[in-house]
Short mmCIF file of C-alpha atoms and ligand atoms in Angstrom, two decimals:
data_model
loop_
_atom_site.label_atom_id
_atom_site.label_comp_id
_atom_site.label_asym_id
_atom_site.label_seq_id
_atom_site.Cartn_x
_atom_site.Cartn_y
_atom_site.Cartn_z
CA MET A 1 -87.44 73.41 -136.02
CA LEU A 2 -84.37 71.92 -137.64
CA THR A 3 -84.01 73.88 -140.80
CA SER A 4 -80.33 74.40 -141.17
CA SER A 5 -77.00 72.83 -140.50
CA LEU A 6 -76.62 75.31 -137.70
CA GLN A 7 -79.10 73.45 -135.57
CA LEU A 8 -77.14 70.31 -136.18
CA ASP A 9 -74.85 71.66 -133.55
CA THR A 10 -77.47 71.17 -130.90
CA LEU A 11 -77.78 67.45 -131.57
CA PRO A 12 -74.69 66.28 -129.67
CA THR A 13 -75.90 68.20 -126.62
CA LEU A 14 -79.35 66.63 -126.93
CA GLN A 15 -77.76 63.20 -127.18
CA ILE A 16 -75.55 63.71 -124.17
CA ASP A 17 -78.37 65.16 -122.18
CA VAL A 18 -80.79 62.35 -122.96
CA ILE A 19 -78.24 59.63 -122.37
CA ARG A 20 -77.38 61.16 -119.04
CA GLN A 21 -81.06 61.08 -118.12
CA VAL A 22 -81.27 57.46 -119.26
CA THR A 23 -78.41 56.40 -117.05
CA THR A 24 -79.93 58.03 -113.99
CA CYS A 25 -83.37 56.43 -114.46
CA GLN A 26 -84.29 54.35 -111.41
CA THR A 27 -87.35 52.49 -112.64
CA ILE A 28 -88.61 50.82 -115.77
CA GLU A 29 -91.62 53.13 -115.71
CA ALA A 30 -89.45 56.27 -115.66
CA LEU A 31 -87.34 54.87 -118.48
CA GLU A 32 -90.41 54.21 -120.57
CA ALA A 33 -91.68 57.73 -119.92
CA LEU A 34 -88.35 59.10 -121.11
CA ARG A 35 -88.45 56.94 -124.24
CA VAL A 36 -91.90 58.28 -125.09
CA GLU A 37 -90.75 61.83 -124.47
CA ILE A 38 -87.86 61.48 -126.96
CA LEU A 39 -88.83 58.76 -129.41
CA GLY A 40 -92.60 58.45 -128.99
CA ARG A 41 -95.13 59.65 -131.55
CA SER A 42 -94.69 63.26 -130.54
CA GLY A 43 -91.27 62.84 -128.99
CA GLN A 44 -88.55 65.44 -129.47
CA LEU A 45 -86.52 63.41 -131.95
CA THR A 46 -89.56 62.20 -133.81
CA LEU A 47 -90.64 65.78 -134.38
CA LEU A 48 -87.19 66.73 -135.59
CA LYS A 49 -87.27 63.83 -138.05
CA ARG A 50 -90.70 64.86 -139.22
CA ASN A 51 -89.37 68.33 -140.01
CA LEU A 52 -86.58 66.93 -142.15
CA LYS A 53 -88.67 67.65 -145.20
CA ASP A 54 -88.25 71.38 -144.56
CA VAL A 55 -84.48 71.18 -144.66
CA SER A 56 -82.90 72.25 -147.94
CA PRO A 57 -82.17 69.34 -150.28
CA GLU A 58 -78.43 69.92 -150.07
CA GLU A 59 -78.33 69.74 -146.33
CA ARG A 60 -80.94 67.00 -145.90
CA PRO A 61 -78.64 63.93 -146.16
CA ALA A 62 -76.24 65.20 -143.54
CA VAL A 63 -79.01 66.28 -141.18
CA GLY A 64 -80.82 62.96 -141.70
CA GLN A 65 -77.72 60.97 -140.93
CA ALA A 66 -77.00 62.98 -137.85
CA LEU A 67 -80.56 62.49 -136.58
CA ASN A 68 -80.41 58.74 -137.16
CA ALA A 69 -77.14 58.46 -135.37
CA VAL A 70 -78.52 60.31 -132.37
CA SER A 71 -81.67 58.26 -132.19
CA GLN A 72 -79.71 55.03 -132.53
CA ALA A 73 -77.38 56.01 -129.74
CA ILE A 74 -80.33 56.91 -127.55
CA GLU A 75 -82.14 53.66 -128.37
CA THR A 76 -79.10 51.62 -127.53
CA ALA A 77 -78.75 53.44 -124.25
CA LEU A 78 -82.44 52.86 -123.50
CA THR A 79 -82.24 49.14 -124.27
CA GLU A 80 -79.13 48.67 -122.18
CA LYS A 81 -80.63 50.51 -119.27
CA LYS A 82 -83.84 48.53 -119.56
CA THR A 83 -82.01 45.22 -119.42
CA GLN A 84 -80.04 46.48 -116.47
CA LEU A 85 -83.17 47.58 -114.58
CA GLU A 86 -84.96 44.32 -115.34
CA GLN A 87 -82.02 42.33 -114.12
CA ALA A 88 -81.88 44.39 -110.95
CA ALA A 89 -85.62 43.89 -110.39
CA LEU A 90 -85.24 40.15 -110.83
CA THR A 91 -82.31 39.98 -108.46
CA GLU A 92 -84.28 41.94 -105.89
CA LYS A 93 -87.28 39.68 -106.34
CA LEU A 94 -85.17 36.57 -105.91
CA ARG A 95 -83.59 38.06 -102.85
CA THR A 96 -86.86 38.97 -101.16
CA GLU A 97 -88.81 35.95 -102.26
CA THR A 98 -86.46 33.28 -101.14
CA ILE A 99 -88.36 30.43 -99.61
CA ASP A 100 -87.32 29.25 -96.24
CA VAL A 101 -88.10 25.58 -96.55
CA THR A 102 -87.53 25.07 -92.87
CA LEU A 103 -90.54 27.22 -91.89
CA PRO A 104 -93.60 25.27 -90.77
CA GLY A 105 -96.33 25.08 -93.46
CA LEU A 106 -99.58 27.04 -93.31
CA PRO A 107 -102.55 24.78 -92.70
CA SER A 108 -105.07 24.95 -95.54
CA VAL A 109 -108.58 25.16 -94.21
CA VAL A 110 -110.94 22.91 -96.10
CA GLY A 111 -114.64 23.66 -95.81
CA LYS A 112 -117.01 20.98 -94.67
CA ARG A 113 -120.63 20.50 -95.41
CA HIS A 114 -123.08 21.84 -92.86
CA PRO A 115 -124.59 19.20 -90.58
CA LEU A 116 -128.04 20.01 -91.97
CA THR A 117 -126.82 19.46 -95.51
CA LEU A 118 -125.41 16.13 -94.42
CA VAL A 119 -128.74 15.02 -92.93
CA ILE A 120 -130.67 16.24 -95.98
CA ASP A 121 -128.33 14.27 -98.23
CA ASP A 122 -128.69 11.17 -96.09
CA ILE A 123 -132.48 11.39 -96.05
CA CYS A 124 -132.63 11.97 -99.79
CA SER A 125 -130.37 9.06 -100.52
CA VAL A 126 -132.56 6.72 -98.48
CA PHE A 127 -135.49 7.80 -100.65
CA GLU A 128 -133.46 7.58 -103.83
CA GLY A 129 -132.81 3.98 -102.83
CA MET A 130 -136.58 3.50 -102.86
CA GLY A 131 -136.94 4.94 -106.34
CA TYR A 132 -137.69 8.59 -105.50
CA SER A 133 -136.25 11.51 -107.44
CA VAL A 134 -135.00 14.55 -105.56
CA LEU A 135 -136.52 17.81 -106.75
CA ASP A 136 -134.34 20.80 -107.26
CA ASP A 137 -134.82 23.56 -104.74
CA ASN A 138 -135.42 26.14 -107.49
CA ALA A 139 -138.52 24.33 -108.69
CA CYS A 140 -140.33 25.23 -105.48
CA PRO A 141 -139.75 28.82 -104.38
CA GLU A 142 -139.34 29.93 -100.79
CA VAL A 143 -141.06 33.20 -101.60
CA GLU A 144 -144.43 31.86 -102.58
CA THR A 145 -147.98 32.91 -103.15
CA GLU A 146 -150.88 32.02 -100.88
CA PHE A 147 -152.19 29.92 -103.72
CA TYR A 148 -149.35 27.38 -103.63
CA ASN A 149 -148.77 27.52 -99.90
CA PHE A 150 -152.42 27.26 -98.87
CA GLU A 151 -155.21 27.52 -101.38
CA ALA A 152 -154.27 24.73 -103.79
CA LEU A 153 -153.45 22.62 -100.73
CA ASN A 154 -157.11 22.75 -99.79
CA PHE A 155 -156.83 25.36 -97.06
CA PRO A 156 -160.03 27.33 -97.48
CA GLU A 157 -159.69 31.07 -97.21
CA ASP A 158 -159.86 32.25 -93.60
CA HIS A 159 -159.61 28.67 -92.43
CA PRO A 160 -158.02 28.55 -88.96
CA ALA A 161 -155.59 25.93 -90.23
CA ARG A 162 -153.76 28.77 -91.94
CA ASP A 163 -152.99 30.08 -88.49
CA MET A 164 -151.50 26.76 -87.40
CA GLN A 165 -148.45 27.85 -89.27
CA ASP A 166 -147.64 31.39 -88.26
CA THR A 167 -146.85 32.68 -91.66
CA TYR A 168 -144.61 35.55 -92.63
CA TYR A 169 -146.24 37.73 -95.24
CA THR A 170 -144.11 39.98 -97.40
CA GLU A 171 -144.69 43.50 -98.55
CA VAL A 172 -144.30 42.51 -102.19
CA ALA A 173 -148.04 41.98 -102.46
CA LYS A 174 -150.87 40.93 -100.20
CA ASN A 175 -150.74 37.31 -101.26
CA VAL A 176 -146.96 36.85 -101.30
CA LEU A 177 -145.46 35.05 -98.31
CA LEU A 178 -142.46 33.07 -97.15
CA ARG A 179 -143.55 29.49 -97.50
CA SER A 180 -144.49 27.90 -94.22
CA GLN A 181 -144.14 24.35 -95.53
CA THR A 182 -142.53 22.49 -98.42
CA SER A 183 -145.97 21.20 -99.41
CA ASN A 184 -146.01 23.86 -102.12
CA ALA A 185 -143.71 21.41 -103.90
CA GLN A 186 -146.63 18.99 -104.24
CA ILE A 187 -148.67 21.54 -106.15
CA ARG A 188 -145.80 22.92 -108.19
CA TYR A 189 -144.68 19.47 -109.22
CA MET A 190 -148.05 17.85 -109.89
CA SER A 191 -149.47 20.73 -111.86
CA ALA A 192 -146.36 20.87 -114.02
CA GLN A 193 -146.20 17.12 -114.64
CA LYS A 194 -149.91 16.34 -115.03
CA THR A 195 -149.61 12.56 -115.48
CA PRO A 196 -148.71 10.20 -112.61
CA PRO A 197 -146.85 8.19 -111.47
CA PHE A 198 -145.02 10.74 -109.33
CA LYS A 199 -142.41 9.69 -106.83
CA VAL A 200 -140.42 12.62 -105.53
CA VAL A 201 -138.90 14.19 -102.46
CA ALA A 202 -138.38 17.94 -102.20
CA PRO A 203 -136.03 19.35 -99.59
CA GLY A 204 -136.13 23.04 -98.77
CA ARG A 205 -136.25 25.86 -96.30
CA VAL A 206 -139.44 27.06 -94.64
CA TYR A 207 -140.28 29.99 -92.38
CA ARG A 208 -142.61 30.41 -89.44
CA ASN A 209 -143.09 33.24 -87.07
CA GLU A 210 -142.35 31.16 -83.98
CA GLU A 211 -141.16 32.18 -80.58
CA VAL A 212 -137.51 31.11 -80.75
CA SER A 213 -136.55 28.42 -78.24
CA SER A 214 -134.25 25.42 -78.03
CA ARG A 215 -136.78 23.49 -80.13
CA LYS A 216 -138.15 26.19 -82.43
CA TYR A 217 -136.58 28.57 -84.84
CA VAL A 218 -138.02 31.03 -87.33
CA LEU A 219 -136.59 29.15 -90.25
CA PHE A 220 -136.00 25.47 -90.63
CA HIS A 221 -135.85 22.77 -93.26
CA GLN A 222 -138.37 20.22 -94.37
CA ILE A 223 -138.36 17.36 -96.79
CA GLU A 224 -141.60 16.80 -98.60
CA GLY A 225 -142.37 13.42 -100.08
CA LEU A 226 -144.99 12.59 -102.67
CA TYR A 227 -146.01 9.32 -104.25
CA VAL A 228 -148.99 9.31 -106.61
CA ALA A 229 -149.94 6.40 -108.84
CA GLU A 230 -152.78 3.93 -109.32
CA ASN A 231 -153.76 1.94 -106.23
CA VAL A 232 -151.46 3.60 -103.72
CA THR A 233 -152.72 2.85 -100.23
CA PHE A 234 -152.10 3.87 -96.64
CA ALA A 235 -150.26 0.55 -96.22
CA ASP A 236 -147.74 1.75 -98.81
CA LEU A 237 -147.26 4.93 -96.78
CA LYS A 238 -146.64 2.95 -93.59
CA GLY A 239 -144.23 0.58 -95.27
CA THR A 240 -142.32 3.42 -96.90
CA LEU A 241 -141.97 5.45 -93.72
CA ASN A 242 -141.02 2.43 -91.58
CA THR A 243 -138.32 1.48 -94.07
CA PHE A 244 -137.09 5.05 -94.16
CA ILE A 245 -136.93 5.38 -90.39
CA ALA A 246 -135.10 2.09 -89.99
CA GLN A 247 -132.53 3.12 -92.57
CA LEU A 248 -131.97 6.63 -91.31
CA PHE A 249 -131.45 5.47 -87.74
CA GLY A 250 -128.95 2.77 -88.38
CA GLY A 251 -130.51 0.08 -90.49
CA SER A 252 -132.59 -1.87 -87.97
CA PRO A 253 -136.35 -1.53 -87.62
CA ARG A 254 -137.58 0.87 -84.98
CA LYS A 255 -140.96 0.96 -83.38
CA THR A 256 -143.19 3.60 -84.91
CA ARG A 257 -146.62 4.86 -84.07
CA PHE A 258 -149.07 6.49 -86.49
CA ARG A 259 -151.37 8.88 -84.65
CA PRO A 260 -154.44 10.33 -86.35
CA SER A 261 -153.98 13.99 -87.14
CA PHE A 262 -155.27 16.70 -89.43
CA PHE A 263 -153.86 18.45 -92.47
CA PRO A 264 -156.22 20.01 -95.00
CA PHE A 265 -154.30 18.47 -97.89
CA THR A 266 -154.29 14.86 -96.68
CA GLU A 267 -157.14 12.56 -95.71
CA PRO A 268 -156.67 10.55 -93.60
CA SER A 269 -153.76 12.31 -91.95
CA ALA A 270 -151.28 11.04 -89.43
CA GLU A 271 -148.40 12.14 -87.31
CA VAL A 272 -145.66 9.61 -87.01
CA ASP A 273 -143.72 8.98 -83.83
CA VAL A 274 -140.63 6.87 -83.43
CA GLU A 275 -139.69 5.14 -80.22
CA CYS A 276 -137.42 7.47 -78.27
CA LEU A 277 -133.87 6.97 -79.44
CA PHE A 278 -132.48 8.07 -76.11
CA CYS A 279 -134.42 6.01 -73.59
CA GLY A 280 -135.72 3.26 -75.86
CA GLY A 281 -139.27 3.97 -74.78
CA ASP A 282 -138.75 4.08 -71.00
CA GLY A 283 -139.30 7.83 -70.84
CA CYS A 284 -136.70 10.56 -70.55
CA LYS A 285 -136.31 14.33 -70.78
CA VAL A 286 -135.96 14.36 -74.58
CA CYS A 287 -139.26 12.57 -75.19
CA GLY A 288 -141.02 14.35 -72.36
CA HIS A 289 -141.30 10.98 -70.61
CA SER A 290 -143.70 9.70 -73.24
CA GLY A 291 -141.27 7.24 -74.79
CA TRP A 292 -142.07 8.59 -78.27
CA LEU A 293 -140.65 11.28 -80.53
CA GLU A 294 -142.77 12.89 -83.19
CA ILE A 295 -140.88 13.06 -86.46
CA LEU A 296 -143.22 13.81 -89.32
CA GLY A 297 -146.67 14.50 -90.70
CA ALA A 298 -148.17 12.43 -93.46
CA GLY A 299 -151.36 11.22 -95.08
CA MET A 300 -153.18 10.25 -98.24
CA VAL A 301 -153.27 13.13 -100.72
CA HIS A 302 -156.70 14.77 -100.53
CA PRO A 303 -158.72 14.28 -103.75
CA ASN A 304 -159.26 18.06 -103.91
CA VAL A 305 -155.50 18.58 -104.08
CA LEU A 306 -155.19 16.12 -106.97
CA GLU A 307 -158.07 17.80 -108.78
CA ASN A 308 -156.54 21.26 -108.14
CA CYS A 309 -153.52 20.02 -110.07
CA GLY A 310 -155.60 18.59 -112.91
CA ILE A 311 -155.22 14.95 -111.85
CA ASP A 312 -158.07 12.47 -111.96
CA SER A 313 -158.69 11.57 -108.32
CA GLU A 314 -160.87 8.63 -109.32
CA LYS A 315 -157.99 7.01 -111.11
CA TYR A 316 -155.05 7.99 -108.98
CA THR A 317 -154.33 7.98 -105.29
CA GLY A 318 -151.20 8.88 -103.41
CA PHE A 319 -149.54 9.76 -100.18
CA ALA A 320 -147.51 12.69 -99.00
CA PHE A 321 -145.32 13.31 -96.00
CA GLY A 322 -143.33 16.18 -94.62
CA MET A 323 -140.56 15.95 -92.10
CA GLY A 324 -138.54 18.52 -90.18
CA VAL A 325 -134.87 18.17 -90.97
CA GLU A 326 -133.55 19.92 -87.86
CA ARG A 327 -135.62 17.68 -85.67
CA LEU A 328 -134.26 14.55 -87.31
CA ALA A 329 -130.72 15.90 -87.15
CA MET A 330 -131.14 16.70 -83.47
CA LEU A 331 -132.38 13.22 -82.75
CA ARG A 332 -129.77 11.47 -84.79
CA ASP A 333 -126.81 13.43 -83.50
CA ALA A 334 -128.10 14.10 -79.97
CA ILE A 335 -128.19 17.89 -80.36
CA ASP A 336 -130.29 19.65 -77.77
CA ASP A 337 -130.70 23.15 -79.20
CA ILE A 338 -131.94 24.01 -82.69
CA ARG A 339 -130.28 27.44 -82.63
CA ILE A 340 -126.85 25.89 -82.78
CA PHE A 341 -127.45 25.04 -86.45
CA TYR A 342 -127.69 28.71 -87.26
CA ASN A 343 -125.08 30.51 -85.22
CA ASN A 344 -122.04 29.37 -87.19
CA ASP A 345 -120.02 28.26 -84.23
CA GLN A 346 -116.94 26.59 -85.69
CA ARG A 347 -116.54 24.38 -82.63
CA PHE A 348 -119.90 22.83 -83.39
CA LEU A 349 -119.61 22.73 -87.16
CA LYS A 350 -116.16 21.15 -87.10
CA GLN A 351 -117.41 18.04 -85.38
CA PHE A 352 -119.31 16.89 -88.37
CA ASN A 353 -118.08 14.58 -90.97
CA PRO A 354 -114.63 14.46 -92.42
CA ALA A 355 -113.80 16.65 -95.38
CA TYR A 356 -115.31 15.26 -98.51
N1 LIG B 401 -146.77 20.35 -94.44
C1 LIG B 401 -147.04 19.73 -93.16
C2 LIG B 401 -146.45 20.59 -92.06
O1 LIG B 401 -145.57 21.37 -92.34
C3 LIG B 401 -146.50 18.35 -93.11
C4 LIG B 401 -147.16 17.39 -94.07
C5 LIG B 401 -146.65 17.23 -95.33
C6 LIG B 401 -148.28 16.69 -93.68
C7 LIG B 401 -147.25 16.35 -96.22
C8 LIG B 401 -148.90 15.81 -94.56
C9 LIG B 401 -148.37 15.65 -95.81
O2 LIG B 401 -146.85 20.52 -90.92
#
């Protein structure tokens, strides 16, 4: 404690000592630590100043002056050193960060959209051109209940048709599954909207417990279509799908074939084939020598499905269709193995579409 003029004698030594330390500081951090140690809230000099009140009134002015002089000298030394260190740091930075403008540039990798996304976008925009709205994926969950995936779609309980689509059940609850078809979108959308007309397409991912092969994978994409209004007929369905197929495959009409089929949620139901794009109908490996390629399922919405969604099936009719995106992509871009969409091989992915 600085209580007498005697201790004034120690101040010059303190000053010299501190200033010597300042000049030998190598880093801004060390300098700051030193500043705190001497001039900080509980620094040596700060404490001495705080004790000034204990010095006798006669001696106080001289002691005070001496203290101020010391702290000023130290502060000046600190500031000078700081400027010096900062300057040195800057010089070093400029030296090490010089840019060699003669070096070749680094290529910047720009991501591209996945080929499946491209096909989905193309399909949706054909339908948008026909007045359809595209439903957001979130509106129709991939983790779904049996009710939306089957029951409301007129699949009776224990009906073998449920086995047609080898469904993955979850362990969340007995009735919770990974949707096996985007047709849940029909139910979700109609029961939320209540009043037709409805004219929507719903793209999304679906899951089936399939034996993986070049044509089948455990997950794939579908696009569901739904048109419900007054007086919608099967002729409207045919016209819509023929227009769509012509547009997706290059703008000119293509031969199609509607084969009778069965889905519990449509009546009548059909599977639609397009003339083989590879052999033009003569028969080749891709079409299994039949001359036709199956591309989607469709039909008139079953009255029970409309009623399940609270829609008057006497007043309204409609059609629905569901198509496999991978299949269409494979046909359009002559891809012979579905697995290639999912193994992230850059050599494959890079071939698609310029950067956007
Ligand atoms: N959901 C059917 C399937 O996945 C396809 C379909 C959709 C059929 C809509 C008719 C109407 O096989």
